[in-house]
mmCIF file of C-alpha atoms in Angstrom:
data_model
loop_
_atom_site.group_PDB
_atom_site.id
_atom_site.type_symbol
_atom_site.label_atom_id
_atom_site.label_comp_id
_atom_site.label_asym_id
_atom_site.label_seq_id
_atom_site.Cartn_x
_atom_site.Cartn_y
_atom_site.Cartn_z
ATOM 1 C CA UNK A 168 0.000 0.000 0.000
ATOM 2 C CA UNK A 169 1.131 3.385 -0.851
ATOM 3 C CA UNK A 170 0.716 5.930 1.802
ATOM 4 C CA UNK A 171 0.557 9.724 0.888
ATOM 5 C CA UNK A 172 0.954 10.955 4.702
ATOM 6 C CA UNK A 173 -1.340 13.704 3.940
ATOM 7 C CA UNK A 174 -4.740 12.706 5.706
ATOM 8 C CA UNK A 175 -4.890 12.949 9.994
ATOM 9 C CA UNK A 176 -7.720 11.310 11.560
ATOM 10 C CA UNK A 177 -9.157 11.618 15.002
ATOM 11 C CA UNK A 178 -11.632 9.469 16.367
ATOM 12 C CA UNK A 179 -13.739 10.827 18.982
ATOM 13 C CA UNK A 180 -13.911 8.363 22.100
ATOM 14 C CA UNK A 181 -14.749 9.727 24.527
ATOM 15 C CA UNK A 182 -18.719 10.953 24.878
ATOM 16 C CA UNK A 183 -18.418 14.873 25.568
ATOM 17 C CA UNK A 184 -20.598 17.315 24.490
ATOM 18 C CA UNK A 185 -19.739 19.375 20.999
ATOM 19 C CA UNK A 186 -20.709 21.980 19.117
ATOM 20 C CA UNK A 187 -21.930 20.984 15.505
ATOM 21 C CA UNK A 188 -21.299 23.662 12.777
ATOM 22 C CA UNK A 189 -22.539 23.038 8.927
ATOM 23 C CA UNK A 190 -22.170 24.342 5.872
ATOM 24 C CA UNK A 191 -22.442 23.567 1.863
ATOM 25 C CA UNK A 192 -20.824 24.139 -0.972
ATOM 26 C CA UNK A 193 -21.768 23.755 -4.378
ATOM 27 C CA UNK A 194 -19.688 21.287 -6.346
ATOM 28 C CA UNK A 195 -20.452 19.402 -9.458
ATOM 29 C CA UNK A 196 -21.981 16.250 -7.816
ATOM 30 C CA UNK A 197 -24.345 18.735 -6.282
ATOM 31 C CA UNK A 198 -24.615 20.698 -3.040
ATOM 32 C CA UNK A 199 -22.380 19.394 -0.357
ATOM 33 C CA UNK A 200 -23.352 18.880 3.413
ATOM 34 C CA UNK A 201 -20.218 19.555 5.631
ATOM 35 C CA UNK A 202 -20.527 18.714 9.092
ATOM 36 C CA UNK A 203 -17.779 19.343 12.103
ATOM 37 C CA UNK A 204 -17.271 19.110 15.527
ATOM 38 C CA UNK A 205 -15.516 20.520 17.983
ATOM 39 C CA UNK A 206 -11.906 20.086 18.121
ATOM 40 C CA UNK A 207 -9.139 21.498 20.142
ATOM 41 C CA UNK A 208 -6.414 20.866 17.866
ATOM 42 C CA UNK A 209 -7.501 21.760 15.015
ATOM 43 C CA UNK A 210 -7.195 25.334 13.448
ATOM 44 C CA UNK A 211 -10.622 27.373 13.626
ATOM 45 C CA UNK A 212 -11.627 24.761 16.137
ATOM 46 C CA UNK A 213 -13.300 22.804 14.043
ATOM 47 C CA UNK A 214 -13.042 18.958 12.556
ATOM 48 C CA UNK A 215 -14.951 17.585 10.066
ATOM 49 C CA UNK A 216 -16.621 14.928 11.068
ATOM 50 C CA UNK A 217 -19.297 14.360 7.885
ATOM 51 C CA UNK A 218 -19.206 14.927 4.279
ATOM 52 C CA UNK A 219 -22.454 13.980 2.268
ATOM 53 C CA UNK A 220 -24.528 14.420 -1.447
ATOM 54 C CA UNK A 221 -27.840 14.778 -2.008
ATOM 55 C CA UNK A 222 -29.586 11.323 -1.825
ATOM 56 C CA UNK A 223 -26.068 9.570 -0.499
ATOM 57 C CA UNK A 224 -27.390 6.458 1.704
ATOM 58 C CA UNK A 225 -27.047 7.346 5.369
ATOM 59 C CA UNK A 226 -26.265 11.006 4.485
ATOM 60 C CA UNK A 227 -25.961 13.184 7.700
ATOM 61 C CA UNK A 228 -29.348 15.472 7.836
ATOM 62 C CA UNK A 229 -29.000 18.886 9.593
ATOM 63 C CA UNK A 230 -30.540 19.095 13.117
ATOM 64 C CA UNK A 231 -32.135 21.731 14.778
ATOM 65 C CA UNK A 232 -28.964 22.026 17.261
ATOM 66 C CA UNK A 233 -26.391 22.392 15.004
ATOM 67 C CA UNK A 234 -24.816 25.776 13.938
ATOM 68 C CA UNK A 235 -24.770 26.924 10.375
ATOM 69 C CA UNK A 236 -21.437 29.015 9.847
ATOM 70 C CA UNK A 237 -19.114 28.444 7.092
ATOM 71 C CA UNK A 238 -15.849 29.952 8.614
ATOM 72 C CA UNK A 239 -15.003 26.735 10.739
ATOM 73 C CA UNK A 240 -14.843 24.712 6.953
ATOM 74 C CA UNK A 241 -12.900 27.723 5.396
ATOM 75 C CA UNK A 242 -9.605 25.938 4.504
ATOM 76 C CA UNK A 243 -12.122 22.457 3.677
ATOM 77 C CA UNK A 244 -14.064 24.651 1.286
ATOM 78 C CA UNK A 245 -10.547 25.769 -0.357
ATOM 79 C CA UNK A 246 -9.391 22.597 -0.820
ATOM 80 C CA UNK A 247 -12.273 21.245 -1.770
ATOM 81 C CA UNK A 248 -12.686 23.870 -4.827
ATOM 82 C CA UNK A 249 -9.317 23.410 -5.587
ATOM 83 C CA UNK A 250 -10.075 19.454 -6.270
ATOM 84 C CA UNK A 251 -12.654 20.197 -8.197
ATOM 85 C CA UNK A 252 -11.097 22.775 -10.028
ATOM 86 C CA UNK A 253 -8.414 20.291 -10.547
ATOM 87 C CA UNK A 254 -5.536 22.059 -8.923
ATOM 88 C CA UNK A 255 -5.442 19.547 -5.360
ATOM 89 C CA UNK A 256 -4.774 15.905 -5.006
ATOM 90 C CA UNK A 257 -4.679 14.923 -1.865
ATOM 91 C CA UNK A 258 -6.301 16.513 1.030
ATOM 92 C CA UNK A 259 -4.537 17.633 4.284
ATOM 93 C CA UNK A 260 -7.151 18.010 6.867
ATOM 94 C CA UNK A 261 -8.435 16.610 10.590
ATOM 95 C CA UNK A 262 -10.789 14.068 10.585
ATOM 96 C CA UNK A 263 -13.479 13.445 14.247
ATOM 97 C CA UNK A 264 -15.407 10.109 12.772
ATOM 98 C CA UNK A 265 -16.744 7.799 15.208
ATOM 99 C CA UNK A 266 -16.760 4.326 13.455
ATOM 100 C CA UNK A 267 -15.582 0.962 15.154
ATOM 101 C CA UNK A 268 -11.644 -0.045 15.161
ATOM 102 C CA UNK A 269 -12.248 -2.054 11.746
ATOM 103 C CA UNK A 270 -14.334 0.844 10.175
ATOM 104 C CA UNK A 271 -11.587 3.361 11.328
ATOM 105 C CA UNK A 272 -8.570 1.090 10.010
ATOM 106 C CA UNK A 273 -10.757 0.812 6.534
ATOM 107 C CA UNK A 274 -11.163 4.868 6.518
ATOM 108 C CA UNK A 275 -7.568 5.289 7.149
ATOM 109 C CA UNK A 276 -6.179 3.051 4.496
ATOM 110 C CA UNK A 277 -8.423 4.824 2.252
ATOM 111 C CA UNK A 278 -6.120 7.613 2.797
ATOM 112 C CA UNK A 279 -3.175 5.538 0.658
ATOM 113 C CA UNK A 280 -5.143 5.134 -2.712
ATOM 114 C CA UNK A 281 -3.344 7.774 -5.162
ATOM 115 C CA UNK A 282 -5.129 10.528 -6.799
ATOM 116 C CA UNK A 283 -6.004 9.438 -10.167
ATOM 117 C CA UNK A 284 -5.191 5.842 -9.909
ATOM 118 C CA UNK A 285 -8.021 2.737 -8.387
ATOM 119 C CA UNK A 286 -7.660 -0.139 -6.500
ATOM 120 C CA UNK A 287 -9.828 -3.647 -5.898
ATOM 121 C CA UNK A 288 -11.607 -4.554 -2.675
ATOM 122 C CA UNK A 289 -9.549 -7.856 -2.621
ATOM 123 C CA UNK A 290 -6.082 -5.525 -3.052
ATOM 124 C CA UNK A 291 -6.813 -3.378 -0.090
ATOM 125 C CA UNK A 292 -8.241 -6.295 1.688
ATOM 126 C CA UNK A 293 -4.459 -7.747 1.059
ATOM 127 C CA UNK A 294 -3.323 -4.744 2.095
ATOM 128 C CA UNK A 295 -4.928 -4.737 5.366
ATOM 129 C CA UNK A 296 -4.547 -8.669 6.375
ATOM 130 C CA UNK A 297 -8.532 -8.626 6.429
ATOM 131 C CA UNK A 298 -9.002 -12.679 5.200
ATOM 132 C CA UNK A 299 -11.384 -12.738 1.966
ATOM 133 C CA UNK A 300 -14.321 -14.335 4.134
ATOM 134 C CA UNK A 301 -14.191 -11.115 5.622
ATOM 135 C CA UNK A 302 -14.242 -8.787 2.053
ATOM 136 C CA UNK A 303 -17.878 -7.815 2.571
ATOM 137 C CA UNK A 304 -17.509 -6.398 5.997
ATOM 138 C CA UNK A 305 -14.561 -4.529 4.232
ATOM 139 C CA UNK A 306 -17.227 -3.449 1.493
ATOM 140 C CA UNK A 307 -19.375 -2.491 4.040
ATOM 141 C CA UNK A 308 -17.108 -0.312 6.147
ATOM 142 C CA UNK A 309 -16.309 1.224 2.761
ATOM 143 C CA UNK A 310 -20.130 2.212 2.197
ATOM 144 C CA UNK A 311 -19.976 3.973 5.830
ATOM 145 C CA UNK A 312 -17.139 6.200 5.155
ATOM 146 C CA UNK A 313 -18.501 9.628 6.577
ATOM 147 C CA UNK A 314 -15.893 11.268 4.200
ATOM 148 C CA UNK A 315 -16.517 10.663 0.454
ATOM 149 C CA UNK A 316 -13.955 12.446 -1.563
ATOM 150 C CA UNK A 317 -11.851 13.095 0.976
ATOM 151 C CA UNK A 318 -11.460 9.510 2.254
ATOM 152 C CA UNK A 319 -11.348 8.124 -1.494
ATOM 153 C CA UNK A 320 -13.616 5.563 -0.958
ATOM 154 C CA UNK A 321 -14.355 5.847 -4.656
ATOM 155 C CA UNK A 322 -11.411 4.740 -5.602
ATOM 156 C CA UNK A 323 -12.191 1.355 -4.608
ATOM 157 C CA UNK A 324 -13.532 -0.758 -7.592
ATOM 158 C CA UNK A 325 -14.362 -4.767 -8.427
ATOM 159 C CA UNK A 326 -11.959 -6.761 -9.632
ATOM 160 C CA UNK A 327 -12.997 -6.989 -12.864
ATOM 161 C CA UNK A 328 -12.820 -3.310 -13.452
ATOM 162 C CA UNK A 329 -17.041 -2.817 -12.470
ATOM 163 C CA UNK A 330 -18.040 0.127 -10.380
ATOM 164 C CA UNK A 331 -19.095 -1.647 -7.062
ATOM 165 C CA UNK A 332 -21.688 0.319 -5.150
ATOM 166 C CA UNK A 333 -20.696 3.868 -3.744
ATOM 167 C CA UNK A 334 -23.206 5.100 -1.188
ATOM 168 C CA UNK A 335 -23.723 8.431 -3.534
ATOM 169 C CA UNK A 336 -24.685 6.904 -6.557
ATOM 170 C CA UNK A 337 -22.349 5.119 -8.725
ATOM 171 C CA UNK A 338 -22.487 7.678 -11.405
ATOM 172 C CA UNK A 339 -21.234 10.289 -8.907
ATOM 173 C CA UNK A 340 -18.081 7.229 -8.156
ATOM 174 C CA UNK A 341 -17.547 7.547 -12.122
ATOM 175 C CA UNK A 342 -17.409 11.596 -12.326
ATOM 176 C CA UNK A 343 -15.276 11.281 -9.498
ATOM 177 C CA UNK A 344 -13.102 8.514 -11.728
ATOM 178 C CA UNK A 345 -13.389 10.656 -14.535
ATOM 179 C CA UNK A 346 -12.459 13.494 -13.090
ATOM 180 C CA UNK A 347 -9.157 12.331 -11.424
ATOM 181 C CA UNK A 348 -8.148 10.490 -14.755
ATOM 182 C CA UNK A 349 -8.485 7.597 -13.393
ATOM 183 C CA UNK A 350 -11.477 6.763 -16.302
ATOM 184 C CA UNK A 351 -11.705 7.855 -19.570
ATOM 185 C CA UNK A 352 -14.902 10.978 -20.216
ATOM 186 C CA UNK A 353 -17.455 8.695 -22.368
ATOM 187 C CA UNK A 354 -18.242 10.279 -25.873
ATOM 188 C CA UNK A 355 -22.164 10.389 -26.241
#
């Protein structure tokens, strides 16, 4: 596995009371949902704990307690456009998710797929020592990243090339593809 060292992760443990900010942002797979929470060491204060599409499965909702402000996500938003504009690769940014040890060790390895390049579930099961009776619990953890885009999740594909389930719509896993290079724009 090839690890870019660019991704820090923080899983929350301990059950304290946070503030919840939001915000969107307008992208080409539609209006994003970015969700944070409180975090000491990160800069503005802020970690993202959520990012979500329109009609993603499990897709974070916004409550009635959280706090709409955009300036906690300011450096998230910039790197975000800048992916999209095609001028970022890899994404340098805290992380507060609050999955189980396998679903965190899945998220984080996530983090080691190159820009513009794919990889199989059964390779990054390899990767990981997870034995292939295990591969759909990998699959699975996969579909629960909170972090779509910036936990490449979409960068996982079958073995024979196919575009296995992404929880935002496998047509948003192919723009994603097609964007990074990583699949060829189809001529209609």
């Amino acid at each position: 596995m090839i690890s870019t060292g660019t991704t820090t992760a923080t899983t929350a443990t301990a059950a304290t009371t946070t503030t919840t900010s939001y915000t969107t942002l307008d992208s080409p797979l539609g209006e994003l949902l970015l969700v944070g929470e409180e975090s000491p060491t990160v800069p503005g204060g802020t970690a993202l704990a959520s990012l979500s599409m329109p009609q993603q499965r499990g897709a974070a909702s916004v409550q009635p307690h959280w706090h709409r402000d955009a300036r906690p996500f300011a450096e998230a938003l910039r790197r975000l456009r800048a992916y999209f504009a095609g001028e970022l690769t890899r994404f340098a940014l805290e992380f507060r998710t609050n999955g189980t040890e396998f679903q965190e060790r899945v998220w984080q390895s996530l983090d080691s797929i190159p820009y513009g390049t794919t990889t199989t579930y059964g390779r990054l099961a390899e990767a990981l020592g997870v034995p292939r009776s295990d591969v759909r619990a990998l699959g699975a953890a996969i579909g629960a990243n909170p972090l779509p885009i910036l936990r490449p999740c979409h960068r996982v594909i079958g073995a024979d090339g196919s575009m296995r389930g992404y929880a935002a719509g496998v047509e948003r896993k192919t723009a994603l593809l097609t964007h990074e290079g990583a699949l060829q724009p189809t001529l209609i």
